Coordinates of C-alpha atoms in Angstrom, one line a residue:
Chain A
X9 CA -42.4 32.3 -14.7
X10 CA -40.9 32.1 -11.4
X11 CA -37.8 33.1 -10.0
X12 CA -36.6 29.5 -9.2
X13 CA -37.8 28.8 -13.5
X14 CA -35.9 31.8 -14.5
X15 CA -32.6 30.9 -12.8
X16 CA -33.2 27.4 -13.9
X17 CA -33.3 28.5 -17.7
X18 CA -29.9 31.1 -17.2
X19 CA -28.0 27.7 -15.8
X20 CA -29.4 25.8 -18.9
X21 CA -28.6 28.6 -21.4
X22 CA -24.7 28.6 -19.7
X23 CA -24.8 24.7 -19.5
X24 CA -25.8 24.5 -23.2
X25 CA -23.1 27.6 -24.1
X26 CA -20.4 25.5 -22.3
X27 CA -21.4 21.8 -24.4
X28 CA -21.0 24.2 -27.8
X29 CA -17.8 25.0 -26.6
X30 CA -16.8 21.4 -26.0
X31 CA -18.1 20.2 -29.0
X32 CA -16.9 22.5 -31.3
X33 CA -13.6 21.4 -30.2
X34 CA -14.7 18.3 -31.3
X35 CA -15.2 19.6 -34.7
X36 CA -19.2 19.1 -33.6
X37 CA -20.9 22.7 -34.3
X38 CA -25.1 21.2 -35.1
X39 CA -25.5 19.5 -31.7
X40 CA -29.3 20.0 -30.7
X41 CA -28.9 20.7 -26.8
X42 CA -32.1 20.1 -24.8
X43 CA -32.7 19.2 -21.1
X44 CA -32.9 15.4 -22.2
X45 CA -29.6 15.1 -23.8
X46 CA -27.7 12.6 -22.8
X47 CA -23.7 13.0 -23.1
X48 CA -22.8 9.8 -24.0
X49 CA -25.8 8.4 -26.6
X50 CA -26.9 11.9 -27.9
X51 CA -24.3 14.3 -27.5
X52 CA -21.9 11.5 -28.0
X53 CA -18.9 12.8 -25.6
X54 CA -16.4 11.0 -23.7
X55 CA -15.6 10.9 -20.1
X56 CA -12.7 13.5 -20.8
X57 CA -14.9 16.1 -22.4
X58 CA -16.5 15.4 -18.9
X59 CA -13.8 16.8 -17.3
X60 CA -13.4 19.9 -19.5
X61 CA -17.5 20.7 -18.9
X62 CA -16.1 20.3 -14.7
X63 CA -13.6 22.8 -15.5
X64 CA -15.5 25.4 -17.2
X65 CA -18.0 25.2 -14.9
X66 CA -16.0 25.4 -11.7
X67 CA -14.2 28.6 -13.5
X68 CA -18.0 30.2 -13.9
X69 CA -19.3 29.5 -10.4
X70 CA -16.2 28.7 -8.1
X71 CA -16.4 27.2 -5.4
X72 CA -20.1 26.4 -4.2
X73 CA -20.9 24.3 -7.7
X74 CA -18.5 21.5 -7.4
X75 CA -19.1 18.5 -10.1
X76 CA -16.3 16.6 -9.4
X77 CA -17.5 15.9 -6.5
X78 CA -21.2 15.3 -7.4
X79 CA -19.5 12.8 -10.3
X80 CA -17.5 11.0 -7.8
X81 CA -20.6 10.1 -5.5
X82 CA -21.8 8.0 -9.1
X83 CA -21.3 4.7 -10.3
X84 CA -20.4 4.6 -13.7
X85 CA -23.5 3.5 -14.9
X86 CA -25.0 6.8 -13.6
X87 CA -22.2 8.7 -14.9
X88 CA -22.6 7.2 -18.6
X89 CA -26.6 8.1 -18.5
X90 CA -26.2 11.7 -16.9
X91 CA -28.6 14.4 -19.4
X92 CA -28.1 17.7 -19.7
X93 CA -30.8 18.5 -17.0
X94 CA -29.3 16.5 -14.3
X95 CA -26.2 19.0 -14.4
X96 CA -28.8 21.8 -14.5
X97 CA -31.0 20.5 -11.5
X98 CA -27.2 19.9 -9.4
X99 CA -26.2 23.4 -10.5
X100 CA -29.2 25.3 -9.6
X101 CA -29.7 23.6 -6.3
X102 CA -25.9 24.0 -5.4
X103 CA -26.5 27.9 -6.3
X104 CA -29.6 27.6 -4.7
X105 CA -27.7 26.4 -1.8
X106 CA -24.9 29.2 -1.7
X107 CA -27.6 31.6 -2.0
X108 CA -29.5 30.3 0.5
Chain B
X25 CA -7.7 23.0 -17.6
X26 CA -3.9 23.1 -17.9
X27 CA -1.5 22.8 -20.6
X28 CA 2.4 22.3 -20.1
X29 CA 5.2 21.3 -21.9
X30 CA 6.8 18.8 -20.1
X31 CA 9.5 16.3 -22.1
X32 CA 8.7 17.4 -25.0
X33 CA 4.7 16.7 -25.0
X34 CA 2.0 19.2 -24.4
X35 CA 0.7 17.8 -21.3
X36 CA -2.8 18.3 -20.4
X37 CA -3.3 18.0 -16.6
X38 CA -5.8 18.9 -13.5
X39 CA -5.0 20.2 -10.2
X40 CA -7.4 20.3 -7.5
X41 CA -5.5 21.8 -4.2
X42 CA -6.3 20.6 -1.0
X43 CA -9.4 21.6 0.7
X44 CA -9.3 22.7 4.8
X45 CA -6.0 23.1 5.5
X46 CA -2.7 25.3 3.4
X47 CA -1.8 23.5 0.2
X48 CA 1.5 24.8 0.8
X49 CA 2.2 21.7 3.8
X50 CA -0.3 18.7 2.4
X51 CA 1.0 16.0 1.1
X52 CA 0.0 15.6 -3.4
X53 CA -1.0 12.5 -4.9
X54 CA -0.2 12.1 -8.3
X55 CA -2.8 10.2 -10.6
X56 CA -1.5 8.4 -13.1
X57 CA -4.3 6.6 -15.7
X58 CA -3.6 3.7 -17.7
X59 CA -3.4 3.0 -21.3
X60 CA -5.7 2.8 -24.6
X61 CA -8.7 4.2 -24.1
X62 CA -8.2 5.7 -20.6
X63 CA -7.2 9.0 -19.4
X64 CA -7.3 11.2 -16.6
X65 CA -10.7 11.1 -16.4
X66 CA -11.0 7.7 -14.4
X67 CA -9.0 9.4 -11.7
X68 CA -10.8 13.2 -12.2
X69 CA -14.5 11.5 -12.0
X70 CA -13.8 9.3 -9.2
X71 CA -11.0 10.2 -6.9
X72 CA -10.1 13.6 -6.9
X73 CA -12.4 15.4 -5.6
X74 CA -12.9 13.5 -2.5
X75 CA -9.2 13.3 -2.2
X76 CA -9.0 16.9 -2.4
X77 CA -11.7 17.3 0.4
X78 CA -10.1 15.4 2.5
X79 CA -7.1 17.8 2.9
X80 CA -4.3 16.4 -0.1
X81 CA -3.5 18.3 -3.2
X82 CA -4.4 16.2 -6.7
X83 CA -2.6 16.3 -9.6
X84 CA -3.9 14.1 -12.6
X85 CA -2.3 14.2 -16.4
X86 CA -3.1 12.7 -19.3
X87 CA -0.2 10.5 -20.5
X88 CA 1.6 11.1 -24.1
X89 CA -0.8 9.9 -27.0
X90 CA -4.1 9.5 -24.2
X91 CA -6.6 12.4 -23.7
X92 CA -5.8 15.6 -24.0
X93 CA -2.5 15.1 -24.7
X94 CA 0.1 15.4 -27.7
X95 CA 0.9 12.4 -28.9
X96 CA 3.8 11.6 -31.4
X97 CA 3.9 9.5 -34.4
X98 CA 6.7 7.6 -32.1
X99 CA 8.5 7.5 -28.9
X100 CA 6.2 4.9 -26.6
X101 CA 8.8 3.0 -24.4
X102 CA 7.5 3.2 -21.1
X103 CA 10.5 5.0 -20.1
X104 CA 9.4 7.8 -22.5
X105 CA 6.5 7.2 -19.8
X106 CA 8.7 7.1 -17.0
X107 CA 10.6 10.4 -18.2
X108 CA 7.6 12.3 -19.1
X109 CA 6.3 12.1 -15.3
X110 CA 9.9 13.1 -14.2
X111 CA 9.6 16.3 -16.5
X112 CA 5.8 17.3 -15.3
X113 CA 6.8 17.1 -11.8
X114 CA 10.0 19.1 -12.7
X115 CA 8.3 21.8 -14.8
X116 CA 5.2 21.9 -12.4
X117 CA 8.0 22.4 -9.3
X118 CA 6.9 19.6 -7.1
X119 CA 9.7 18.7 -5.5
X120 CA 8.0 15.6 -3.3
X121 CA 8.5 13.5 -2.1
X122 CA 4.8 13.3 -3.8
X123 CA 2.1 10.0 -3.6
X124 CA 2.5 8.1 -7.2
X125 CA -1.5 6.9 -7.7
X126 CA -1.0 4.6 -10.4
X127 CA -4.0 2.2 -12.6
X128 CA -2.8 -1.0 -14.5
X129 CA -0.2 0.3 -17.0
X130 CA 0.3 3.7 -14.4
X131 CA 1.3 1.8 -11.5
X132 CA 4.0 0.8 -13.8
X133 CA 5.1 4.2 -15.1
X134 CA 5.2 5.4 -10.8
X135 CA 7.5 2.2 -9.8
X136 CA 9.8 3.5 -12.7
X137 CA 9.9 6.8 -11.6
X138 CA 10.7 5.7 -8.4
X139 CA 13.2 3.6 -9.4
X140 CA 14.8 6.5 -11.1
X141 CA 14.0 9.2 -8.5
X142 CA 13.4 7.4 -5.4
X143 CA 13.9 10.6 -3.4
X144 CA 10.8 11.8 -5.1
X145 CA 8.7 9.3 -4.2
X146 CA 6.6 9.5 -0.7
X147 CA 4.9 6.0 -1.5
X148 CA 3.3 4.2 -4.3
X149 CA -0.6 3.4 -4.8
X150 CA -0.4 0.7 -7.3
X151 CA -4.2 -0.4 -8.6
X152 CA -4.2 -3.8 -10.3
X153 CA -0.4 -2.8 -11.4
X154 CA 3.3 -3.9 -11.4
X155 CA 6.8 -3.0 -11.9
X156 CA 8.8 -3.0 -15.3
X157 CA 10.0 -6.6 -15.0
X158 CA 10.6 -8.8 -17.8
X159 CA 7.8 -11.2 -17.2
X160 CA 6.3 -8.1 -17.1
X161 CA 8.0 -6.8 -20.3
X162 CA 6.9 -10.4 -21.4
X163 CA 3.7 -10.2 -20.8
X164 CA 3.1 -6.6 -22.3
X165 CA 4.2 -7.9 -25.5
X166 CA 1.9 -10.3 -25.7
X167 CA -0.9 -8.5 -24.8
X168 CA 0.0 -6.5 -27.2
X169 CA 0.1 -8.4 -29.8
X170 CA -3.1 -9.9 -28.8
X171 CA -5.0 -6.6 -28.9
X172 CA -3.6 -5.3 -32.4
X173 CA -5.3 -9.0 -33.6
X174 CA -8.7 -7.8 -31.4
X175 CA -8.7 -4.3 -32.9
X176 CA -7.8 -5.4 -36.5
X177 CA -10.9 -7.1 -36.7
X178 CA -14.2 -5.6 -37.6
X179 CA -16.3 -8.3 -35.7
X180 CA -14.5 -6.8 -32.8
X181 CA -16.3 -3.7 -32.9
X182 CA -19.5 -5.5 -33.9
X183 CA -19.3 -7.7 -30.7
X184 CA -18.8 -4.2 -28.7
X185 CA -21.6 -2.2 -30.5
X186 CA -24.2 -5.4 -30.1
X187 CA -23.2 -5.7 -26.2
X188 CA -22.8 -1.9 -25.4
X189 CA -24.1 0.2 -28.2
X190 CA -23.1 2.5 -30.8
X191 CA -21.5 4.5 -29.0
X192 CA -19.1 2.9 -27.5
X193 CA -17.9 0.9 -30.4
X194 CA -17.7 4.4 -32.6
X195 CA -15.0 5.3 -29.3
X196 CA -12.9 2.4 -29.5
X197 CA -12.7 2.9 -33.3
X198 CA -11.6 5.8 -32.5
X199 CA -9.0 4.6 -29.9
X200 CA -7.6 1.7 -32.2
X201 CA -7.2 4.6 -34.4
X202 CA -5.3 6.3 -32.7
X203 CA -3.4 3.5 -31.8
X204 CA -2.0 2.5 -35.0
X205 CA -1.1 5.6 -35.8
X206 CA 1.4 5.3 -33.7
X207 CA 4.3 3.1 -32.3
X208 CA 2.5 2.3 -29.1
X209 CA 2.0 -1.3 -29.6
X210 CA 5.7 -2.1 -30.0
X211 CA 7.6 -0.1 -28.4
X212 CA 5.9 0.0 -24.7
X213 CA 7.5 -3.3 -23.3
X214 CA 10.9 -1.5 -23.7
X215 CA 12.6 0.4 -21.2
X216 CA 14.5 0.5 -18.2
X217 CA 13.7 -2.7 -16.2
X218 CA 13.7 -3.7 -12.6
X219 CA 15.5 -7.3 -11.4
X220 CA 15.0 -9.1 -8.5
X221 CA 17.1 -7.1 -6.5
X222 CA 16.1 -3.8 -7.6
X223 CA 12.6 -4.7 -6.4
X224 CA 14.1 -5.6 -3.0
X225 CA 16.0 -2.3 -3.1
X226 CA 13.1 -0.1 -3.5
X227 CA 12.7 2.1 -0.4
X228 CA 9.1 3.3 -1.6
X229 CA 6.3 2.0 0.6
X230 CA 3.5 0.4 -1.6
X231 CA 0.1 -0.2 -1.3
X232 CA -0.9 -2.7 -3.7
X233 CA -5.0 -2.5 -4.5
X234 CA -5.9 -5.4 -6.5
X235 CA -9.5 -6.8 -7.9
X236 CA -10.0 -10.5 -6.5
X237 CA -10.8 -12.0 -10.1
X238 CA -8.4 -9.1 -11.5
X239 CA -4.8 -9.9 -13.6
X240 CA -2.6 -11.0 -10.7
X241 CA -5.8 -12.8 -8.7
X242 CA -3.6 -16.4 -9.1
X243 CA -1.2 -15.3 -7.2
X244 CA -2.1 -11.7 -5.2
X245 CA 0.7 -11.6 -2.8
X246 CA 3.8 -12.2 -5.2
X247 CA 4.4 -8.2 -5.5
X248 CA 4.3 -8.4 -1.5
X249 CA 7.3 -11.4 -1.9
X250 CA 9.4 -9.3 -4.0
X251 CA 9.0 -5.5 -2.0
X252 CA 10.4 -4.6 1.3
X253 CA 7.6 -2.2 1.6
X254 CA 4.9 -3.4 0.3
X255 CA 1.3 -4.2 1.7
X256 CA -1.6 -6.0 -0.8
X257 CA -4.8 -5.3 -0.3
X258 CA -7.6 -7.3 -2.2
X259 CA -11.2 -6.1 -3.4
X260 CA -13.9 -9.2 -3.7
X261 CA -15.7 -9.8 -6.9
X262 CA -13.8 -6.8 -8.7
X263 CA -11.7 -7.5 -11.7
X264 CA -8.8 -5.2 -13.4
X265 CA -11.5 -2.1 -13.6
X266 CA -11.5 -2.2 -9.8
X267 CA -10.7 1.7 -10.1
X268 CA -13.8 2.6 -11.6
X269 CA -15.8 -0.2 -10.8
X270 CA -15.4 0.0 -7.1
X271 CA -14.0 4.0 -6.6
X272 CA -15.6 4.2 -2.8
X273 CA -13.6 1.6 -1.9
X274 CA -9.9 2.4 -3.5
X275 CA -10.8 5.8 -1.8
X276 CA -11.4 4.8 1.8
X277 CA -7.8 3.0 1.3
X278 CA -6.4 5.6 -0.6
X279 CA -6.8 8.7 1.9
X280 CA -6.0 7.5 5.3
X281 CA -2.6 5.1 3.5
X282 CA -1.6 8.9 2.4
X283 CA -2.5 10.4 5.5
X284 CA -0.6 8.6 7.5
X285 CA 2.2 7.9 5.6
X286 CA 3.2 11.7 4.3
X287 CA 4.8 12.6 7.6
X288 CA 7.6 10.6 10.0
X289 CA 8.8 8.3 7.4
X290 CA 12.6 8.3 8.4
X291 CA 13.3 6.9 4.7
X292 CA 11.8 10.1 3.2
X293 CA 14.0 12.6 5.2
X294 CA 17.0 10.8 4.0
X295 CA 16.0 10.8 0.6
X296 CA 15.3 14.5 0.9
X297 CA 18.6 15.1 1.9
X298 CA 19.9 12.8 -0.7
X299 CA 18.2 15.1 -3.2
X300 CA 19.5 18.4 -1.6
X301 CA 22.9 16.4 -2.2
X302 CA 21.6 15.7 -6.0
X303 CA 21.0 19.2 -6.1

């Protein structure tokens, strides 16, 4: 496994911590979470449990990982077919980034 | 996230500060979302951020009963609405004069808190929107009306899951829900409204973003008539979801309208003074 791999699983393994946390809010605690999740068919979220997985993620990796502002370049149709892995790609590349 | 009382509601809201320059001296844009099934979320997804960047402070809450939100059994005039932005602002300390962003129903709620507090209010940013009127009071009943018919129907969430699945159906069940637990229906239509000459009063400069085939597309330039301040500006082939539908855009008005408006606007140092006066 490479380095690149290995980061890429952590930001998955956060990613997947932080949906649990959203769902279980929900009253949702038997979510399967995989890279091909989608949050509206599969994980079944609305657009303001959207907003709560921006939060927590821009109070786990500040500054350089900003969603909102990856979500705002969208159209809603993108938006409404976002998976799980798209947020881990834009997270590890925008760590990837600040690293860098 | 943030959670504050404010009026008597537990008030979920976002801040994003401005980006580049000191928070302390940029102008803030409230967001204000419309109502049923929206909430903050069409304004956090779309606007904010890039608002933020470009050097203004962002506020977004969710509205009593939307969201994140507490939501009473009653207690759904708009001017429950109207006081509840009054309170946030109060118990969040921004004095203003701040940027009301309102959608549909929100553009409502920001001309009545500038109706109220005009010295609060730097300008208005009213998306497919208007003022408490009666014909708008009117109007709100019947639509109203018209959507407790809609969302007492089951072949109403058939016709939704058939055209855009499951999901979305199951979250309007949920909305309609939510909505008749509640006094919504009736009671928003009341409140404290503005007459013909109130509208001419207003000091607030508005800009007025409409969607060509949205609610007011008949007639786009009767808000224009019936403001002193008040310039229209009309999106093509967008209807009333113009926010989300056509973000980009609303944003490239949006940012330089606040830009340029937030200093040098001999109306807002007067109304400062009259709230030092209020004070």
């Amino acid at each position: 496994m490479t380095t690149t791999e290995a980061s890429r699983d952590v930001v998955f393994t956060e990613i997947a911590d932080m949906l649990r946390t959203v769902l279980a809010e929900l009253g949702v605690d038997d979510a399967e979470i995989t890279e091909q999740s989608s949050f509206n068919e599969d994980l079944e979220l609305e657009s303001i449990d959207l907003v709560t997985l921006t939060a927590l993620i821009s109070e786990r990796w500040g500054e350089p990982v900003n969603l909102a502002e990856f979500l705002a370049d969208k159209d809603l149709d993108e938006v409404i077919a976002l998976k799980v892995g798209d947020l881990v790609d834009f997270v590890s590349g925008a760590l990837a980034r600040a690293g860098g | 996230m943030g959670k504050i009382l404010a009026n008597g509601i537990d008030t979920h809201y976002q801040r994003m500060p401005a980006k580049g320059v000191d928070p302390a001296t940029a102008p803030t844009v409230v967001f204000i979302h419309g109502l049923g099934t929206d909430s903050l979320a069409s304004f956090y997804l779309t606007l904010a951020a890039p608002v933020a960047s470009a050097g203004i402070n962002v506020l977004a809450y969710d509205l009593r009963g939307h969201g994140r939100s507490g939501g009473p059994d009653t207690g759904y005039t708009f001017q429950h609405f109207v006081s509840d932005l009054g309170a946030l602002l109060d118990v969040l300390e921004l004095r203003g004069p701040v940027h009301l962003v309102g959608n549909s129903f929100g553009g409502t709620v920001a001309f009545g808190h500038a109706f109220a507090r005009p010295w609060q209010v730097a300008s208005i940013v009213s998306i497919e929107s208007e003022p408490p009127t009666q014909p708008w009071s009117d109007r709100m009943v019947q639509a109203m009306e018209y959507m407790v018919v809609q969302l007492s129907s089951e072949q109403t969430f058939l016709d939704l899951e058939a055209q855009n699945g499951a999901h979305h159906a199951k979250l309007a069940r949920k909305a309609a829900a939510k909505l008749f637990a509640t006094t919504m229906t009736t009671e928003v239509p009341s409140g404290r409204l503005m007459s013909a000459e109130d509208l001419r009063a207003l000091p607030t400069p508005v800009l007025h973003i409409l969607g060509g085939e949205g609610l007011q597309g008949g007639d786009p330039h009767a808000l224009e008539r019936a403001l002193s301040h008040c310039r229209t500006v009309v999106i093509p082939g967008q209807d009333h979801s113009v926010l989300v539908d056509a973000h980009r855009k609303v944003r490239e008005l949006l940012i330089p309208w606040v830009r340029g408006i937030h200093t040098d606007v001999p109306w807002i140092n007067a109304a400062a003074e009259a709230r030092e006066l209020i004070a």
